[in-house]
mmCIF file of C-alpha atoms and ligand atoms in Angstrom:
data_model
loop_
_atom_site.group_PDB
_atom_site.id
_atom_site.type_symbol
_atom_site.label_atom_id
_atom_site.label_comp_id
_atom_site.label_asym_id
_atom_site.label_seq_id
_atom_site.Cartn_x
_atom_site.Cartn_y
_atom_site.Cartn_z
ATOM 1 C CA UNK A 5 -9.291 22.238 -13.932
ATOM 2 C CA UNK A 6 -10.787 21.122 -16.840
ATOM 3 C CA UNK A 7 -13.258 22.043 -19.377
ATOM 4 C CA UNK A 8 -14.582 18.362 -20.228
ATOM 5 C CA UNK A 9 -17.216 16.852 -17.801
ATOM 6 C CA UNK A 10 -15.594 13.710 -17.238
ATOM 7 C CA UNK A 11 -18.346 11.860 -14.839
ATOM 8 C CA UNK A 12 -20.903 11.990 -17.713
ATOM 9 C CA UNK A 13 -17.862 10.967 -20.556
ATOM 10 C CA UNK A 14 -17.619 7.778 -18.095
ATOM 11 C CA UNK A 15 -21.560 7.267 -19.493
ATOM 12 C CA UNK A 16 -19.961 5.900 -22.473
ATOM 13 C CA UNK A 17 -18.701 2.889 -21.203
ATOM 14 C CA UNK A 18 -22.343 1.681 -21.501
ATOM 15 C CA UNK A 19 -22.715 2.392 -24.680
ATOM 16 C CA UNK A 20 -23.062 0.036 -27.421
ATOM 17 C CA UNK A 21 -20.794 1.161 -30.231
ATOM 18 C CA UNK A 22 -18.492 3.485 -27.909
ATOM 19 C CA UNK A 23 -15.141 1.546 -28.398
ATOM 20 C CA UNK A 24 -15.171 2.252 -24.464
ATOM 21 C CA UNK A 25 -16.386 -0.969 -23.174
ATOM 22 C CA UNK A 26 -14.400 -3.023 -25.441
ATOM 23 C CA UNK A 27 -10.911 -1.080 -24.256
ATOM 24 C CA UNK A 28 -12.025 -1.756 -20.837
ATOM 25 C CA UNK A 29 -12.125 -5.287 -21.797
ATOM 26 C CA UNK A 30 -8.148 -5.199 -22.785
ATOM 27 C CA UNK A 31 -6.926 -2.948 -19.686
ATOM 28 C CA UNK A 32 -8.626 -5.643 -17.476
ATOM 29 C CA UNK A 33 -7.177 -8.499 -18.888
ATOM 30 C CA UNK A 34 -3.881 -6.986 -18.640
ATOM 31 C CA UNK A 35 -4.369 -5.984 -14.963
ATOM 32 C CA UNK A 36 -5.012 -9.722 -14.324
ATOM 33 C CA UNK A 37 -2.239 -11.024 -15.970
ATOM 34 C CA UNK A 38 0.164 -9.062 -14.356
ATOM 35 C CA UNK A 39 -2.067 -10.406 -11.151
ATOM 36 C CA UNK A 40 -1.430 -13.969 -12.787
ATOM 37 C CA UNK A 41 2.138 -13.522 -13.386
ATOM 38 C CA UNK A 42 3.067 -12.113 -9.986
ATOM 39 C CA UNK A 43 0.662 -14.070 -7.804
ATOM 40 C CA UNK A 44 1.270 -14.506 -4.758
ATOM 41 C CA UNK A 45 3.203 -11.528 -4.109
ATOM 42 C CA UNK A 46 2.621 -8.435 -3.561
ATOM 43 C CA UNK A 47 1.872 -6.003 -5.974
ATOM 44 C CA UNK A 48 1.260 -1.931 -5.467
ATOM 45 C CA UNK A 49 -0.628 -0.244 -8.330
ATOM 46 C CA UNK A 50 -0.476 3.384 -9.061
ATOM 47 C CA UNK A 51 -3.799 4.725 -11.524
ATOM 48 C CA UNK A 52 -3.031 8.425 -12.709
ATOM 49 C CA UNK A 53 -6.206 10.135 -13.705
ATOM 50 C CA UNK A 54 -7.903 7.171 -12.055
ATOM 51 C CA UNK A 55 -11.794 8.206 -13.335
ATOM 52 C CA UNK A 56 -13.996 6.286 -11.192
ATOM 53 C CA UNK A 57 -11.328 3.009 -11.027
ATOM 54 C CA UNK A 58 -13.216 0.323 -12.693
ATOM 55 C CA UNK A 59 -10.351 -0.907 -14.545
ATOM 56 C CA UNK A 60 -8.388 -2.100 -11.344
ATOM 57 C CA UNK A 61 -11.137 -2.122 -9.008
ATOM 58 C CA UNK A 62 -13.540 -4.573 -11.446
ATOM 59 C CA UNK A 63 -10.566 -6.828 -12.218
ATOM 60 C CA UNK A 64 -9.865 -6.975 -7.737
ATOM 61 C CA UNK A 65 -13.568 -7.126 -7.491
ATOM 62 C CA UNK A 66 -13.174 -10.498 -8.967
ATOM 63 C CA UNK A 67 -10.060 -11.909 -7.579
ATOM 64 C CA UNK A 68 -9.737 -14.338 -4.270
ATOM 65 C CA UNK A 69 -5.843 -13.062 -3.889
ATOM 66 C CA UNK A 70 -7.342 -8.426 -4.166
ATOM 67 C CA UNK A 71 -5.627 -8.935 -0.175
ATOM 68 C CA UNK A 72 -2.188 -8.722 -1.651
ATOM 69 C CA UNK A 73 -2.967 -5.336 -4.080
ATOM 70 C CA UNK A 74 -2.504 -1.984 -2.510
ATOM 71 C CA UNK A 75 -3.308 1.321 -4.473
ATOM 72 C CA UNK A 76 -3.224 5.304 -5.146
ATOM 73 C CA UNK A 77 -5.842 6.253 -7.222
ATOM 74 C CA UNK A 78 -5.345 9.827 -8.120
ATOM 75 C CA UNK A 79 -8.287 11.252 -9.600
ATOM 76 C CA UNK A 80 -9.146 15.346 -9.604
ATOM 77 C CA UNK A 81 -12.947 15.127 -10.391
ATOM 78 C CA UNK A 82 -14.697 15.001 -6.826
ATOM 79 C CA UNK A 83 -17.723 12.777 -8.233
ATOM 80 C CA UNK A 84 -15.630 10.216 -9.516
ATOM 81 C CA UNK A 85 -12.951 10.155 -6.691
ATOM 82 C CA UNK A 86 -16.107 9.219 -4.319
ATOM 83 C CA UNK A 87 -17.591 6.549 -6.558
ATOM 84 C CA UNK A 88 -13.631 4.777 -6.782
ATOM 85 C CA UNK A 89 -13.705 5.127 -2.916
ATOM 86 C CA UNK A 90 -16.985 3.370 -2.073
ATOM 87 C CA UNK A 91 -16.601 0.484 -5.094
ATOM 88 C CA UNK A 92 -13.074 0.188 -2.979
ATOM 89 C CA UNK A 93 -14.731 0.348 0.260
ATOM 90 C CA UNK A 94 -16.083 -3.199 -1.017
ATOM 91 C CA UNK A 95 -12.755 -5.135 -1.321
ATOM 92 C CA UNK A 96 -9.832 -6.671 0.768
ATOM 93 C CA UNK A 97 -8.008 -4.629 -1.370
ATOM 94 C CA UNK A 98 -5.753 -1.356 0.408
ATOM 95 C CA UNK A 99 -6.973 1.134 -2.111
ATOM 96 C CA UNK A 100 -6.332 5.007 -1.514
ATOM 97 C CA UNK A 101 -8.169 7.493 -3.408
ATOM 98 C CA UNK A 102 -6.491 10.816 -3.873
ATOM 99 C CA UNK A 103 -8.409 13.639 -5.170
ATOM 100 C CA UNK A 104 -5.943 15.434 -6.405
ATOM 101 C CA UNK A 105 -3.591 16.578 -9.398
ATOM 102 C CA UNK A 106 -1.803 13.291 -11.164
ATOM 103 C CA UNK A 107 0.710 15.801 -13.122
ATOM 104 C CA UNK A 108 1.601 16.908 -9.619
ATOM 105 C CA UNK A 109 4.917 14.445 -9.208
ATOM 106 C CA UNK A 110 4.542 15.538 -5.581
ATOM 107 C CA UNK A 111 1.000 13.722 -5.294
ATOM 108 C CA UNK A 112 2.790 10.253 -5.921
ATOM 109 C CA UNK A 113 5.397 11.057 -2.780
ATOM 110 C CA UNK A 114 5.143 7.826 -0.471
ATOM 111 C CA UNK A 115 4.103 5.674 -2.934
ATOM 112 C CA UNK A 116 6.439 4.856 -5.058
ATOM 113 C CA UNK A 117 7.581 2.696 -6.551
ATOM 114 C CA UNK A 118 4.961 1.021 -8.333
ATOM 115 C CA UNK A 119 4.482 -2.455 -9.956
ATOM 116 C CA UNK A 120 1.855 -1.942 -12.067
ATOM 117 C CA UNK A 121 1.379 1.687 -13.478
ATOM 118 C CA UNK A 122 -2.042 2.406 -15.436
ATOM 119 C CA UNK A 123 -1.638 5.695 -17.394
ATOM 120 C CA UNK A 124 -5.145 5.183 -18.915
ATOM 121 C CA UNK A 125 -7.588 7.678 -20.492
ATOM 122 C CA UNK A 126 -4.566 10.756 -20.645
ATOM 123 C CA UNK A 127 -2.400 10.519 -23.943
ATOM 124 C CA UNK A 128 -5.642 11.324 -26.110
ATOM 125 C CA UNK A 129 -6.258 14.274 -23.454
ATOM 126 C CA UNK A 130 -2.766 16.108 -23.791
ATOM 127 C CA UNK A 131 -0.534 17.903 -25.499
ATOM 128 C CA UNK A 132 2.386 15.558 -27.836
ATOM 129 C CA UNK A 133 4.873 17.242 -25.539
ATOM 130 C CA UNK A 134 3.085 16.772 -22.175
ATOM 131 C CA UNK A 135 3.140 12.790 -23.931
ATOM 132 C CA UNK A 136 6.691 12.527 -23.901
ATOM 133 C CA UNK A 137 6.960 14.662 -20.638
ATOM 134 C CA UNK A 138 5.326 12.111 -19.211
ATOM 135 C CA UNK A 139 6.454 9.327 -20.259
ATOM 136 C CA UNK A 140 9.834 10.279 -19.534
ATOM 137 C CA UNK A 141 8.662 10.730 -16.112
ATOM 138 C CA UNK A 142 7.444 7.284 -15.833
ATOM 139 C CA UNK A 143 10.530 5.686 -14.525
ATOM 140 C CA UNK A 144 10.233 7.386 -11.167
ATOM 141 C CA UNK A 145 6.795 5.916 -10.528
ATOM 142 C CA UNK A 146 7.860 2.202 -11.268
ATOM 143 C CA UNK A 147 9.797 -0.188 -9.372
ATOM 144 C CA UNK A 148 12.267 -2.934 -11.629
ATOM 145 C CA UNK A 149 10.602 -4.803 -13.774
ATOM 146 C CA UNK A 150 7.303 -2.731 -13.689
ATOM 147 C CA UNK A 151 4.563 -3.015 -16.227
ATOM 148 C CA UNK A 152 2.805 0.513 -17.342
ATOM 149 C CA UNK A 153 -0.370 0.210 -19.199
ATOM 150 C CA UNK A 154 -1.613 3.149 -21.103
ATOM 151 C CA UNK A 155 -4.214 4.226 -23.998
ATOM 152 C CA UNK A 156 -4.316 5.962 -27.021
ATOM 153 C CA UNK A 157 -6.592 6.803 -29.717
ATOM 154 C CA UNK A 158 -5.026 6.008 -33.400
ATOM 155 C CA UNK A 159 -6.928 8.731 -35.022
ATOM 156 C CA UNK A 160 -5.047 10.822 -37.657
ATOM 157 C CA UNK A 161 -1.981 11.738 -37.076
ATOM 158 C CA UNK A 162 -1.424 8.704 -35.157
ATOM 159 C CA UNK A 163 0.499 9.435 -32.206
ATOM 160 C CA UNK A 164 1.163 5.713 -30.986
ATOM 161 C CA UNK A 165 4.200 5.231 -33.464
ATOM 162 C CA UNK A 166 6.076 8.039 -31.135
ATOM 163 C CA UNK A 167 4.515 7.087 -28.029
ATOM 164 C CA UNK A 168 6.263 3.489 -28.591
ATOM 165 C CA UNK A 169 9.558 5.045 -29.202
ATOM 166 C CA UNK A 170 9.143 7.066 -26.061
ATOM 167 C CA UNK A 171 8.772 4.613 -23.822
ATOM 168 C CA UNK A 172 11.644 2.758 -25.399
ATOM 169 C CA UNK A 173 13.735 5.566 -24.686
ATOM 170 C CA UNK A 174 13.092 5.468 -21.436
ATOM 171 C CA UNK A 175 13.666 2.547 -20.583
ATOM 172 C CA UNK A 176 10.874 0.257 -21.481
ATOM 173 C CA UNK A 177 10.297 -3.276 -23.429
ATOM 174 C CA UNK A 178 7.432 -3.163 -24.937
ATOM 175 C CA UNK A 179 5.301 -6.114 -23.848
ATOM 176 C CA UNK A 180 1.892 -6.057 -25.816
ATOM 177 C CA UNK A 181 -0.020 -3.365 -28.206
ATOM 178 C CA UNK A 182 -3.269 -3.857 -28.666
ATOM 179 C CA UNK A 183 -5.046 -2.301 -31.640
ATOM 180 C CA UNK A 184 -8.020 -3.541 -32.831
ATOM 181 C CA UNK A 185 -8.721 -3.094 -36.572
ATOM 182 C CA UNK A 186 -12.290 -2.426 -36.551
ATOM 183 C CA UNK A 187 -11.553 0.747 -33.725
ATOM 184 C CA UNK A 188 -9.122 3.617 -33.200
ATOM 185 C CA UNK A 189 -8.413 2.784 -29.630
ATOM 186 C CA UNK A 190 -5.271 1.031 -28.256
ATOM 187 C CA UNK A 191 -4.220 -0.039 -24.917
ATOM 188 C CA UNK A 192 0.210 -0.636 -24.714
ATOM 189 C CA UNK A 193 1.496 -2.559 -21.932
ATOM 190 C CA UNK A 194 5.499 -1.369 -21.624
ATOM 191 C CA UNK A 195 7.649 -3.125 -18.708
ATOM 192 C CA UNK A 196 10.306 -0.916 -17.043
ATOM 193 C CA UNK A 197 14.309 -2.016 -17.408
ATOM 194 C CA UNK A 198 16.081 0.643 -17.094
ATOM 195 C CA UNK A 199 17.821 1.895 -14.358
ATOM 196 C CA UNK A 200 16.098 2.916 -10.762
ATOM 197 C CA UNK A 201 14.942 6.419 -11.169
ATOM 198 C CA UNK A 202 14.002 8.492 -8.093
ATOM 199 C CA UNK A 203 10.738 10.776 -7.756
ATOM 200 C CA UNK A 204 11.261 14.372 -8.532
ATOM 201 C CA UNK A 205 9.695 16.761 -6.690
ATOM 202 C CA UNK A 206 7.819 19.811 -7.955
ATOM 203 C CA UNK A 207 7.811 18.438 -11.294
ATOM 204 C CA UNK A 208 4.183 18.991 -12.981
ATOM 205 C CA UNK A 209 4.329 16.517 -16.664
ATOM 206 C CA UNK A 210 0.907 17.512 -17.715
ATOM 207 C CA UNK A 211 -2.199 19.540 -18.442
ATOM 208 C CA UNK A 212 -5.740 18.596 -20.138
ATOM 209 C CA UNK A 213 -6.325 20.364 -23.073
ATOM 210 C CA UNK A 214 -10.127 19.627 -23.017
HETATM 211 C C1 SAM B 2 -10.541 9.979 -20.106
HETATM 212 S S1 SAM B 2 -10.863 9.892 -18.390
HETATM 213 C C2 SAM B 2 -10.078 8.349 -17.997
HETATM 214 C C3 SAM B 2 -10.510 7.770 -16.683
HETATM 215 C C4 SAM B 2 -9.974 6.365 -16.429
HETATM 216 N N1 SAM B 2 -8.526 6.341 -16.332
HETATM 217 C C5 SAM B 2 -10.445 5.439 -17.513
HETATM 218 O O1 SAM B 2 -9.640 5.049 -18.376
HETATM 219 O O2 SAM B 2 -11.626 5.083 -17.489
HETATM 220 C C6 SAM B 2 -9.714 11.087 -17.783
HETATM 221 C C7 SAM B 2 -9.802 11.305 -16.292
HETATM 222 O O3 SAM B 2 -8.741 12.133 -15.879
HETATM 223 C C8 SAM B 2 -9.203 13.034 -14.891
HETATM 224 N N2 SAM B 2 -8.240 14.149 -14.850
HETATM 225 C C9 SAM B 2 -8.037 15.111 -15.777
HETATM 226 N N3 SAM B 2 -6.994 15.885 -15.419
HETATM 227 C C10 SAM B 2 -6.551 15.399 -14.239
HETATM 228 C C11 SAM B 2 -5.482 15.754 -13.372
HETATM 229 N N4 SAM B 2 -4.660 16.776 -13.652
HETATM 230 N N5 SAM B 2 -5.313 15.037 -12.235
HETATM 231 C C12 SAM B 2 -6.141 14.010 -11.925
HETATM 232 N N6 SAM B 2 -7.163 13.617 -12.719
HETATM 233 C C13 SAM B 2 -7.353 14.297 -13.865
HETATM 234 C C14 SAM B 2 -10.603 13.361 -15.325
HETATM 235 O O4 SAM B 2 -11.382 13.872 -14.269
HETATM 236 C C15 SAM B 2 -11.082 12.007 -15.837
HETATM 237 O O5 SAM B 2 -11.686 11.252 -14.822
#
């Protein structure tokens, strides 16, 4: 499906000097403050293009109250989709690993709506329209009051700008933007509060360029 070999990219996160580790860092902490802020309810997480999960399942991995997450992971890359599903195997957690297409709006059937949406590792990866496509999409994954967090890279032309506007015309507030100076990378947290907005079928928002 794609042309990139996206086990191996996930090398980077242990490299010094990859921005990788330290954008982890920031999609964690916002995972466990929406944890935090919602404790002790329930919360269901959807993770499009899920990799190999460590963002949600290394912030549960740490957490007393993981019992009260549930989760689709949808990840395409078979290697990856098995290493999410044996870290998950570990935790009280009810995590579901979907191998499977995430631009696919039928994949997410069941499972919606979300409260915490993690649209992480895909802006940088697709086209400006398949951006907006997606992002006008969003609503239909997220339940009122949801919190989506997503990356970018700020490299030239910076996309972020429009990617901020997006979301506010979908509906969004925009709760946090993290950009570092000394990096390119950002991580945007965007809370849902517009109106309920039910899944489309046979809608695909999405391709990998790379
Ligand atoms: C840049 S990585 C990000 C992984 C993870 N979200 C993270 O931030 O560490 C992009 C991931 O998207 C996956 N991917 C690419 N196209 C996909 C698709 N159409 N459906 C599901 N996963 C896809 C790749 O296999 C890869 O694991």
């Amino acid at each position: 499906m794609t042309s990139t070999d996206w086990a191996q990219w996930h090398d980077a996160y242990s490299r010094p000097g990859s921005g990788l580790d330290a954008r982890l860092d920031a999609v964690r902490a916002r995972i466990s403050r929406h944890l935090d802020e919602t404790a002790p309810n329930p919360v269901h997480v959807i993770s499009a293009c899920a990799g190999d999960g460590r963002d949600l399942l290394g912030v549960l991995a740490t957490r007393s109250d993981a019992d009260r997450v549930t989760a689709l992971l949808v990840e395409y890359d078979a290697r990856l989709a098995s290493r999410a599903e044996v870290a998950a195997s570990t935790l009280s957690a009810h995590i579901e690993v979907r191998q499977a297409d995430a631009a696919d709006s039928n994949v997410y059937a069941g499972s919606v709506p979300a409260d915490l949406v993690l649209l992480c590792g895909i802006f940088g990866n697709i086209s400006d329209d398949d951006v907006r496509r997606t992002i006008e999409a969003a609503p239909q994954l997220c339940a009122p009051g949801a919190e989506v967090v997503w990356t970018r890279h700020r490299n030239e032309p910076d996309l972020t700008p429009a990617i901020r506007g997006w979301f506010a015309g979908a509906g969004f507030d925009e709760v946090a933007f993290i950009s570092p100076d000394e990096d390119v990378w950002s991580v945007g947290v965007h809370r849902f509060v517009g109106p309920p907005a039910p899944l489309q079928p046979e809608r695909h928002w999405f391709t990998f360029f790379r």
